[in-house]
Coordinates of C-alpha atoms and ligand atoms in Angstrom, one line a residue:
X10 CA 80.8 -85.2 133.8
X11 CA 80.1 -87.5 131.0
X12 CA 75.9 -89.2 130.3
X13 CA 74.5 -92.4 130.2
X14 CA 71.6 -93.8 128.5
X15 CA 68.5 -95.3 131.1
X16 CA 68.5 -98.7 128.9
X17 CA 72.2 -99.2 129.5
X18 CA 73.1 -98.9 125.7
X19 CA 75.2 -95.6 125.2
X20 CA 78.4 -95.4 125.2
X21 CA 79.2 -92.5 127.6
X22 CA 79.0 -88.8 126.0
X23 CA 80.3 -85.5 127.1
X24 CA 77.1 -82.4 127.1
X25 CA 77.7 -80.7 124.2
X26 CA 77.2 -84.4 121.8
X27 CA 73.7 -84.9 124.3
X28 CA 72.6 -81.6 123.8
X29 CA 71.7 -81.7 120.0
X30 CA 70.3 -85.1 120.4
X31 CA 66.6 -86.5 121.2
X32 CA 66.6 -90.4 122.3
X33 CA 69.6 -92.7 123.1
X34 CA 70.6 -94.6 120.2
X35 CA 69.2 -97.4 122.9
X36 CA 65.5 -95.7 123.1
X37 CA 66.6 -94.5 126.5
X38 CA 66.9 -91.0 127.8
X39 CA 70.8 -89.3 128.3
X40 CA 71.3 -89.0 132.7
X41 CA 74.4 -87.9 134.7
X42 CA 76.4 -90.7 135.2
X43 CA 76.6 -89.2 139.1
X44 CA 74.6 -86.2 140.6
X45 CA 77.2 -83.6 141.9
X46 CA 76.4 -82.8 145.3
X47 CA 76.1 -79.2 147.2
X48 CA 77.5 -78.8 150.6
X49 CA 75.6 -77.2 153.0
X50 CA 78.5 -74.3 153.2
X51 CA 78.4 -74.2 149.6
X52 CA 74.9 -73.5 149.3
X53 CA 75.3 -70.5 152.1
X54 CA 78.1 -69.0 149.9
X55 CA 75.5 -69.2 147.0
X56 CA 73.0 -66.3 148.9
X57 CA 74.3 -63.2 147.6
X58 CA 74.2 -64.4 143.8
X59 CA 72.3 -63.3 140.8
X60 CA 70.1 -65.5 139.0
X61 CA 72.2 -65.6 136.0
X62 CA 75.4 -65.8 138.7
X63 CA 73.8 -69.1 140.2
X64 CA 72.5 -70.7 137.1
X65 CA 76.7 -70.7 136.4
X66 CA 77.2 -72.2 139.3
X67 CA 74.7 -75.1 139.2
X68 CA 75.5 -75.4 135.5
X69 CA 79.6 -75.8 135.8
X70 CA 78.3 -78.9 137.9
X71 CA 76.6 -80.7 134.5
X72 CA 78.5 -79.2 132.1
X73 CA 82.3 -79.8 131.8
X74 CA 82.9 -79.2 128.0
X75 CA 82.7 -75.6 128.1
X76 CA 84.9 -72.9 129.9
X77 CA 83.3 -71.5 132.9
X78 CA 84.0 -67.9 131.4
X79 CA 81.6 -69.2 128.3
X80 CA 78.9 -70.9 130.2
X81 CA 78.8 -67.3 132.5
X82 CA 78.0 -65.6 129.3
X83 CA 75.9 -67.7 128.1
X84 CA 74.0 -67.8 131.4
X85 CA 73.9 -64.0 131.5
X86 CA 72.4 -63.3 128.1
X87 CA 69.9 -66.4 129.1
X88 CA 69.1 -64.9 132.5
X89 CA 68.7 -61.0 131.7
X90 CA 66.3 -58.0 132.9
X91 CA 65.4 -57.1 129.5
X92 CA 64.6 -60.6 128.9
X93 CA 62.7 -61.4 131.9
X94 CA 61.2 -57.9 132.8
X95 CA 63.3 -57.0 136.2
X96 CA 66.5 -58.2 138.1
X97 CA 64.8 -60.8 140.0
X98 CA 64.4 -62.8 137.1
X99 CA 62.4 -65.2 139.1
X100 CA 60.5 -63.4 142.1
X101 CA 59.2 -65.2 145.1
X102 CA 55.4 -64.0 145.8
X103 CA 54.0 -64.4 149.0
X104 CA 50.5 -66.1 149.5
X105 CA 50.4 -65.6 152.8
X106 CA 49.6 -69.1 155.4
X107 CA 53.5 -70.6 154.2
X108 CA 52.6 -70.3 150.6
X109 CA 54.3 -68.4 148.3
X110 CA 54.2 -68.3 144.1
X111 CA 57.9 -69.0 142.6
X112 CA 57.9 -66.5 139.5
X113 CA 58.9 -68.7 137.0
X114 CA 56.7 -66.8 133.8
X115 CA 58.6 -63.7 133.8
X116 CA 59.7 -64.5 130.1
X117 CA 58.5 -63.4 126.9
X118 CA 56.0 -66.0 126.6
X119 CA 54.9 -65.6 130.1
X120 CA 55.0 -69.3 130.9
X121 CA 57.9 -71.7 133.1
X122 CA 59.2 -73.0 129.8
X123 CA 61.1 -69.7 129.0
X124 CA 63.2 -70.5 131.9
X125 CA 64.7 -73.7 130.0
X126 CA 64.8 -72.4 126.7
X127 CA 66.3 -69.4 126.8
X128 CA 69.4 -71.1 128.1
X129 CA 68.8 -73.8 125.2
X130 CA 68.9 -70.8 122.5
X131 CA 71.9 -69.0 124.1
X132 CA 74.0 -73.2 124.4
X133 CA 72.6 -74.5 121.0
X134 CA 73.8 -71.4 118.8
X135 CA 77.3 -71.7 120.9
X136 CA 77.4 -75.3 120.4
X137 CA 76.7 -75.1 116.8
X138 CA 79.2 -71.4 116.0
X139 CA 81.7 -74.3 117.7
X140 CA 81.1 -77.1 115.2
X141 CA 80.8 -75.0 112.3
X142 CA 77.4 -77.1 112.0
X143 CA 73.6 -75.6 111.1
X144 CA 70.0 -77.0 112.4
X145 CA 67.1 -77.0 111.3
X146 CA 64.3 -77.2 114.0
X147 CA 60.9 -78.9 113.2
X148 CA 58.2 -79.4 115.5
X149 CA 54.6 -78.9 116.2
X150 CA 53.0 -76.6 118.2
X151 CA 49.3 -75.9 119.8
X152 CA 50.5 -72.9 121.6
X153 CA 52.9 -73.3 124.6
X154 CA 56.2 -74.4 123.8
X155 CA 56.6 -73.8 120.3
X156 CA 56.3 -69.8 121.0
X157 CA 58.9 -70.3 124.1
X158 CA 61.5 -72.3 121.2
X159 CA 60.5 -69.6 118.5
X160 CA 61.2 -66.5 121.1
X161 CA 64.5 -68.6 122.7
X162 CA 66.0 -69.4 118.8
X163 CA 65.2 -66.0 117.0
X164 CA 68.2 -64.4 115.3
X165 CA 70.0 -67.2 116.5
X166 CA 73.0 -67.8 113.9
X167 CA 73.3 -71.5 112.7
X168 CA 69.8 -72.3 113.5
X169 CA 66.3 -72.5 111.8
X170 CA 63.0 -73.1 113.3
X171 CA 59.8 -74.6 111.6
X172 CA 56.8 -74.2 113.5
X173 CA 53.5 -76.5 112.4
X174 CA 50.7 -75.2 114.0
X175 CA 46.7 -76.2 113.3
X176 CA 45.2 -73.5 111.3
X177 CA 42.9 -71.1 113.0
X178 CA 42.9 -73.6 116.4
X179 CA 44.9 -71.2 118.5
X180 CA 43.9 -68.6 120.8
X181 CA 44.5 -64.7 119.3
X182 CA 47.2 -64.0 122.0
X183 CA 48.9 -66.9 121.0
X184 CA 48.6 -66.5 117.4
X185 CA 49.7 -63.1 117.6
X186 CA 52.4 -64.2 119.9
X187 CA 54.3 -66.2 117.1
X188 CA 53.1 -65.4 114.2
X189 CA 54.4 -61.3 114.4
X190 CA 58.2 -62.6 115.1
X191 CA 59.8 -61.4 111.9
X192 CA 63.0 -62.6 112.1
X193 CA 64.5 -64.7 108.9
X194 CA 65.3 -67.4 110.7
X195 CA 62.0 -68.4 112.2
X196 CA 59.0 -69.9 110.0
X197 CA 55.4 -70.7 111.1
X198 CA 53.4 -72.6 109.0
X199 CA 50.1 -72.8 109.7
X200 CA 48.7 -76.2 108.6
X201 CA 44.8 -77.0 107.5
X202 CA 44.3 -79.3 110.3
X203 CA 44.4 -80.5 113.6
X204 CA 47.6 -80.6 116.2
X205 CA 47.6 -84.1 115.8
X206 CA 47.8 -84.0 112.5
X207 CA 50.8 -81.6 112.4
X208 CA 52.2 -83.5 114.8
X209 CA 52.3 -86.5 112.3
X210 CA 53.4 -84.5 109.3
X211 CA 56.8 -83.5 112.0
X212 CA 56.9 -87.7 112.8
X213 CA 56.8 -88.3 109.2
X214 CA 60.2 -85.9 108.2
X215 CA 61.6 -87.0 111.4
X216 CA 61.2 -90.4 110.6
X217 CA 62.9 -90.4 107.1
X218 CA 66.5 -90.7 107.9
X219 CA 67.9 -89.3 104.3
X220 CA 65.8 -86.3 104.5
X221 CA 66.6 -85.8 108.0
X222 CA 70.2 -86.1 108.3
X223 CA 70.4 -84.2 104.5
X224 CA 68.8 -80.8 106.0
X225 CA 70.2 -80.9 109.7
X226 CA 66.1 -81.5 111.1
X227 CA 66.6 -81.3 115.1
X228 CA 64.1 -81.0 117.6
X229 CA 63.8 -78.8 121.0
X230 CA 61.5 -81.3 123.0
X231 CA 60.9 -81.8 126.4
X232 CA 63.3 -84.9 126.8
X233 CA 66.1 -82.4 126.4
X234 CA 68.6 -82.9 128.8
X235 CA 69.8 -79.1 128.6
X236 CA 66.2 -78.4 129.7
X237 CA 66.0 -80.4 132.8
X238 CA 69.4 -78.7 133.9
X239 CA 68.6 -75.4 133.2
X240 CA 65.1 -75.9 135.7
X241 CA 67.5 -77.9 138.1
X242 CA 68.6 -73.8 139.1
X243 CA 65.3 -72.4 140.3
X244 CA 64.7 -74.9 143.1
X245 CA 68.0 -73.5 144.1
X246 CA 66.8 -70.2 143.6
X247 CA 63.3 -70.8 145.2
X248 CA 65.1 -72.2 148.9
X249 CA 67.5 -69.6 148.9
X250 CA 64.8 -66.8 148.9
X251 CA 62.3 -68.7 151.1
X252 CA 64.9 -69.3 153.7
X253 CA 67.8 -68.2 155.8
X254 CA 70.4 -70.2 157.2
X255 CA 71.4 -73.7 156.4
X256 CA 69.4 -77.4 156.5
X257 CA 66.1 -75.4 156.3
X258 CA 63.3 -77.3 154.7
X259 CA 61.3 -75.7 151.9
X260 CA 58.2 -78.3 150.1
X261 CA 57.7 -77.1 146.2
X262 CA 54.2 -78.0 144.7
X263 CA 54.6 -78.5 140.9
X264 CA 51.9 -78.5 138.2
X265 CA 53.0 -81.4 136.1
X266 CA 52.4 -82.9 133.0
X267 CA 55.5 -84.9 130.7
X268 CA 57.0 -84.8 134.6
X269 CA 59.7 -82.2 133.4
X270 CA 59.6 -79.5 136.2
X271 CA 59.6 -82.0 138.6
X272 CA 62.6 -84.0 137.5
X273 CA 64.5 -80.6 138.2
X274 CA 63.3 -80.6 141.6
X275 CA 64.0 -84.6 142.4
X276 CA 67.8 -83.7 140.9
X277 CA 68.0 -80.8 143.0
X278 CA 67.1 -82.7 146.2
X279 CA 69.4 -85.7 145.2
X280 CA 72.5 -83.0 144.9
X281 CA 71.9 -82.3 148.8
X282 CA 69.3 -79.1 148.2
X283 CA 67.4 -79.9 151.8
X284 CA 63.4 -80.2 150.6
X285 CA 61.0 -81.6 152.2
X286 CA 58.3 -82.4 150.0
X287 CA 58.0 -82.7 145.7
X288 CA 54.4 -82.5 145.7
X289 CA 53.1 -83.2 142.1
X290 CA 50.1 -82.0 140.9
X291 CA 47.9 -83.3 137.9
X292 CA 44.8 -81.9 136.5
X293 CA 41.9 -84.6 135.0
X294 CA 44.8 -86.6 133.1
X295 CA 46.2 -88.1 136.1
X296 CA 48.7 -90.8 134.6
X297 CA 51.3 -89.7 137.4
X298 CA 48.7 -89.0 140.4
X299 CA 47.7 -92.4 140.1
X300 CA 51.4 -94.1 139.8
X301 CA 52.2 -92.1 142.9
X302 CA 48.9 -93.4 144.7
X303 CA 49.2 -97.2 143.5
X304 CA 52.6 -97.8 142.2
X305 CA 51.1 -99.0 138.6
X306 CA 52.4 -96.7 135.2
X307 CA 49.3 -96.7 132.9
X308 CA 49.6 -94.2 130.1
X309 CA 46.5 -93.2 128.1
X310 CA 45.8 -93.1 124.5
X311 CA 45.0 -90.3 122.6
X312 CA 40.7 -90.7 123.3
X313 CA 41.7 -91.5 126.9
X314 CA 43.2 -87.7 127.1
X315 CA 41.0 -85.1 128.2
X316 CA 41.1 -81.3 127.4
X317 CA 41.4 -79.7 130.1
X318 CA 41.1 -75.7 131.2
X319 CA 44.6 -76.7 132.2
X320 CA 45.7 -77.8 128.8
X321 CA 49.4 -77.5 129.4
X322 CA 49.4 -80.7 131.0
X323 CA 47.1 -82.6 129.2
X324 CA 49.1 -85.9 128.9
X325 CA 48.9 -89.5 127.9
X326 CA 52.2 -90.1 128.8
X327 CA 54.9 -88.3 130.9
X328 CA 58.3 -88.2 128.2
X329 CA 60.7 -87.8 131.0
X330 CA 59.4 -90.0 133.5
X331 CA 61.7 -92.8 133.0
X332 CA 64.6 -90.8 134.3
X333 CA 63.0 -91.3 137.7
X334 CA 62.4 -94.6 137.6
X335 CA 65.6 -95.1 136.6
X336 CA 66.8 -94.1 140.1
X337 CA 63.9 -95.8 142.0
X338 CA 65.3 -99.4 140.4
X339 CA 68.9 -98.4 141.5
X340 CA 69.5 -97.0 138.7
X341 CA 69.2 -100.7 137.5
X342 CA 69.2 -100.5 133.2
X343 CA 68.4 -103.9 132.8
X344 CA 65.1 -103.2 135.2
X345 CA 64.5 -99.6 132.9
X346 CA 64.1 -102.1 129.9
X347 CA 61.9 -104.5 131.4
X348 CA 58.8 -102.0 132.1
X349 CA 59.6 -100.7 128.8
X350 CA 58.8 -103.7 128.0
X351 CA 56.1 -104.6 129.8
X352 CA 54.5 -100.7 128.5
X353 CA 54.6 -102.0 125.1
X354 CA 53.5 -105.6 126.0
X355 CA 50.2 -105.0 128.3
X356 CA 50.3 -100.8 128.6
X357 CA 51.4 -100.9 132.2
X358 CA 54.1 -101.7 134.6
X359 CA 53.9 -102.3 138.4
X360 CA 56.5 -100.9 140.6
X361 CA 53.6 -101.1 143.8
X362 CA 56.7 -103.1 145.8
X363 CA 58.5 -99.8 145.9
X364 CA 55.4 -97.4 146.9
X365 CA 56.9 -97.0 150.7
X366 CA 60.0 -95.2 148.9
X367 CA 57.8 -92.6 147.0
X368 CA 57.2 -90.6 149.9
X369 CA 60.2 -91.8 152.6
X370 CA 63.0 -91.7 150.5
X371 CA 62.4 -89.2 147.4
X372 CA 59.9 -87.0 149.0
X373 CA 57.2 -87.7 146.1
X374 CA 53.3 -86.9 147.1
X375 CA 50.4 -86.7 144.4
X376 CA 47.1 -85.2 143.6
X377 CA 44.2 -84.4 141.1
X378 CA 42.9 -81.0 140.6
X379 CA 39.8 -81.3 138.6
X380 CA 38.1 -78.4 136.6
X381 CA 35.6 -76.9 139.7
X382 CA 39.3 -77.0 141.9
X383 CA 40.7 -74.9 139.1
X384 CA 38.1 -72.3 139.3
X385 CA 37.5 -72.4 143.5
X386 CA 40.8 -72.1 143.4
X387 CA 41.5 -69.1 141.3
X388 CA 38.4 -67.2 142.7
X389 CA 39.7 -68.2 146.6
X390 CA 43.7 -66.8 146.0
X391 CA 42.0 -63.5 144.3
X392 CA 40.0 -62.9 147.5
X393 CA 42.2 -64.0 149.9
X394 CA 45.2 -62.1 148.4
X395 CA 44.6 -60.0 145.3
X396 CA 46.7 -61.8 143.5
X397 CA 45.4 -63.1 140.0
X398 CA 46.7 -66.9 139.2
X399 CA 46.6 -69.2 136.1
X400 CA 45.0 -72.5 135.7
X401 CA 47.6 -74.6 135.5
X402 CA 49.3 -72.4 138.9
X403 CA 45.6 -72.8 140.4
X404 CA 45.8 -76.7 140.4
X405 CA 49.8 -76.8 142.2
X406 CA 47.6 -74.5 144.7
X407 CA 45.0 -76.6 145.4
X408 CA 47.1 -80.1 145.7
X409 CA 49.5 -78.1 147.9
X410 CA 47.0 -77.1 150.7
X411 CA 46.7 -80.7 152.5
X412 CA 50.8 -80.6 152.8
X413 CA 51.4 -77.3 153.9
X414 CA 53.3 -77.3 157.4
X415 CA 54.1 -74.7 160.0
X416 CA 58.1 -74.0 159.4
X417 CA 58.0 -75.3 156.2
X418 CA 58.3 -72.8 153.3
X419 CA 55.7 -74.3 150.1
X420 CA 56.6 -72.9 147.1
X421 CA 54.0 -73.3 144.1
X422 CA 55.3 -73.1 141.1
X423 CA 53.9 -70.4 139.0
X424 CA 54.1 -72.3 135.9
X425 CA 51.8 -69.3 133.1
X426 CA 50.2 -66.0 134.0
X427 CA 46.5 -65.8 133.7
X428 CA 46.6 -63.6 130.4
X429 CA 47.2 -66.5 128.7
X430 CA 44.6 -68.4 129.6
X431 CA 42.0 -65.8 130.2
X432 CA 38.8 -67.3 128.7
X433 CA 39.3 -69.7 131.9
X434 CA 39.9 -66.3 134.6
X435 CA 36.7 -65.2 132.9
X436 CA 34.9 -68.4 133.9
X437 CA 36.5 -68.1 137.2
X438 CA 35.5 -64.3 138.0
X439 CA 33.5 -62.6 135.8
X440 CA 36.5 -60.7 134.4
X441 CA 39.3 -61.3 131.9
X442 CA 43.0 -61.3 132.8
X443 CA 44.7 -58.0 132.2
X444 CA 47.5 -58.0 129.8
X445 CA 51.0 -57.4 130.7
X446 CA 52.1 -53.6 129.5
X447 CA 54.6 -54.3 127.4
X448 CA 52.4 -57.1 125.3
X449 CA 49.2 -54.7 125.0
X450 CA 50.2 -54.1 121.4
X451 CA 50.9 -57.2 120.1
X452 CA 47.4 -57.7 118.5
X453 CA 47.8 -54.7 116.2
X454 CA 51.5 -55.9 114.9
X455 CA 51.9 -57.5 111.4
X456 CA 51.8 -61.3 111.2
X457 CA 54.2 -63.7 109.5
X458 CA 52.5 -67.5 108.7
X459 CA 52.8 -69.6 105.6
X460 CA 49.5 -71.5 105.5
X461 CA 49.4 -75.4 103.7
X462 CA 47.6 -77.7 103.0
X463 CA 47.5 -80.9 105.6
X464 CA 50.4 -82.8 103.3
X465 CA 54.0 -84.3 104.3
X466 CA 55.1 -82.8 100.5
X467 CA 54.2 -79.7 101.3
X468 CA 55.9 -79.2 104.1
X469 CA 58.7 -81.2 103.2
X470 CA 59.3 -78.9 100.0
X471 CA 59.3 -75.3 102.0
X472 CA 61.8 -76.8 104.5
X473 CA 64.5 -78.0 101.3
X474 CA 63.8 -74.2 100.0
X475 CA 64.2 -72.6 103.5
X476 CA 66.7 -75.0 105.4
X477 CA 69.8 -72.9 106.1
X478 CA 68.9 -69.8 104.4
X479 CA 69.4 -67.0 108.0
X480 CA 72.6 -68.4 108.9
X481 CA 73.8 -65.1 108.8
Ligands
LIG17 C1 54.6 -77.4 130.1 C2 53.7 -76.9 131.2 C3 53.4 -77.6 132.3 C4 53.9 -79.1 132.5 O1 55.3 -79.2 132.7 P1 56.0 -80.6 132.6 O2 57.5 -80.2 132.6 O3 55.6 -81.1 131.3 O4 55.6 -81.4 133.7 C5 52.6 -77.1 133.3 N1 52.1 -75.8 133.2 C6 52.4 -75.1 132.1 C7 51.8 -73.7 131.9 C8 53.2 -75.6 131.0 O5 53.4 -74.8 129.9

């Protein structure tokens, strides 16, 4: 299994040299060069597995440069009960009316992106222990998946991670949730300013090439092809639970934002899963609602964005979108480039001629879910069922209902658990989220956070002094 770039340009690359990477040298992102298929027997044979025992077997299909005895470790300490609270790993929760929640926040951040990046933490320090090479992780943060990165690379030998996150911006839960890690190889730094603003202080180091290649700087962001490969396993995971014999048709309803989760779910259904329905959900920023409903790609700018009570997806642009365009032009590189081109020309591209295939040939519905959806929504579920959901969860609810069919399993992804976003369950019904058990503490624990000024120097100069230094 070697990877391609999107644009054509890259000559083709075994996993382990994509892993550690961001963009194509050609500005493109890194794809299979063919999807592996499942048989239908296959899938059968896959019942009685673990989740750990079936993330090896959907993995050995992407990943051909290490031995299958490796990836099943890795896989196992990715996919564990004391990492992700029970055996189930990912447990299916029945709604009742076809719908059910697919656990995917079991993790120690209690949101979906645990899922990816514990496997990232587990492949990246065996990758690295490999090459006899270090890294040094920058990025920015306002919460979500800087905390999943921090809790997926901690203790991890031959890796560093440095946090930025906007100084007294975050919620208390998530504050406390990075900032009491103690381990040496992890460093928050809390930055006077906004996100945007740390996020250009990471775009600045990034960007100078000496400084970068001199220190090892890598990033864990959501273009990651490990990422999208490690997701591809739940959809597997999801239909196996929801059904029982082969060719069985199960719809999942994903709340969506840089168009990640939902990738998974378009490979798994291109490697023969049998789904019916990828039924993408946005919140107020609907970039990809409205590409589904007219054909027409228009990403927002930064005042265009609005913050949402569903803040995870609050995008202007969908980073891994152009892996699925890539396959709706035939996989066509020279097309890829040309809306690329057009984006940067006139902001937009228009693939309207191909709107018949959305639905008929990938199985690609959209909707909105605005902030009075979010709130019905949560209220309606806790009525109906007892069962408390998030914000984001509320809004792959509510764009799920018009698609639900009689046979047809819909499985919403769970993608957070309401204690993280509780100011919005308060808004919702009177009362705040309870707090897992085992995170009830967390407030009263010591914090760890180097706070700077807003200032590229700064930053840079506590990176040189700490770069390398827990490589224990
Ligand atoms: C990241 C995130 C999303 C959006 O996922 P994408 O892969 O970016 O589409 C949705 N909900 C929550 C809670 C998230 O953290």
């Amino acid at each position: 299994m070697k990877y391609r770039s999107t644009r054509g340009g890259m000559a083709p690359q075994a996993f382990s040299d994509i892993l550690l990477e961001g963009l194509a040298p050609d500005g493109g992102l890194a794809v299979p060069e063919s999807v592996p298929t499942v048989s239908a027997e296959t899938l059968e044979s896959w019942r009685g597995l673990s989740y750990a025992e079936l993330a090896t077997e959907v993995l050995s299909l992407f990943i051909d440069d290490i031995s299958r005895a490796d990836l099943a470790r890795l896989t196992h300490a990715a996919y564990s009960a004391e990492v992700f609270g029970s055996e189930a790993i990912v447990p299916l929760k029945p709604l009742g009316g076809g719908v059910s929640l697919l656990g995917l926040s079991e993790g120690p951040t209690l949101a979906f992106k645990d899922m990816a990046m514990q496997f990232l933490g587990q492949v990246f320090e065996y990758v690295l222990a490999r090459r006899g090479a270090t890294l040094n992780i920058l990025g920015a943060t306002s919460g979500d998946t800087g905390s999943a990165a921090e809790y997926a690379l901690r203790g991890k030998r031959g890796v560093s991670v440095f946090m930025l996150s906007p100084h007294g911006r975050m919620s208390d839960f998530q504050r406390a949730q990075m900032y009491t890690l103690q381990d040496a190889n992890i460093h928050n730094i809390a930055v006077h300013g906004v996100f945007d603003e740390c996020q250009d202080i990471v775009k600045a180091l990034a960007g100078d090439l000496d400084f970068k290649s001199r220190h090892h700087i890598g990033a864990v962001n959501s273009i990651n092809w490990a990422r999208i490969a490690a997701q591809i396993v739940y959809y597997f995971w999801g239909w196996l639970r929801a059904t029982s014999g082969p060719g069985q048709e199960v719809s999942f309803a994903v709340p969506s934002g840089n168009f990640g989760n939902i990738l998974a779910g378009h490979f798994a259904r291109q490697m023969g899963l049998p789904v019916r329905r990828l039924v993408l959900a946005t919140n107020e920023n609907n970039v990809l609602e409205e590409f589904f409903r007219t054909g027409v790609y228009r990403p927002r700018s930064a005042a265009q964005t609005h913050a949402t009570s569903s803040p995870s997806m609050d995008i202007s642009r969908a980073s891994n979108f152009e892996r699925f365009v890539f396959d709706l032009l035939g996989q066509d590189a020279d097309r890829v480039r040309a809306c690329w081109q057009s984006l940067a020309e006139k902001g937009e591209f228009d693939l309207s001629e191909l709107r018949p295939q959305f639905e008929a040939r990938y199985g690609f519905v959209a909707g909105v879910s605005t902030h009075e959806d979010r709130l019905r929504t949560i209220r309606a579920v806790r009525d109906d069922t007892g069962v408390l959901i998030d914000p984001h969860t509320a809004d792959g609810v509510k764009v799920a209902a018009p698609y639900v069919e009689d046979g047809v399993p819909m499985l919403v992804l769970e993608t957070a658990l309401p204690a993280k976003f509780s100011d919005t369950i308060r808004e919702a019904t009177g009362l705040p989220a309870p707090l897992p058990e085992a995170l009830r503490d967390l407030g009263k624990l010591p914090q760890r956070v180097t706070v700077m000024d807003c200032d590229v120097a700064q930053v840079r100069d506590y990176i040189v002094r700490h770069a390398d230094d827990a490589q224990g």
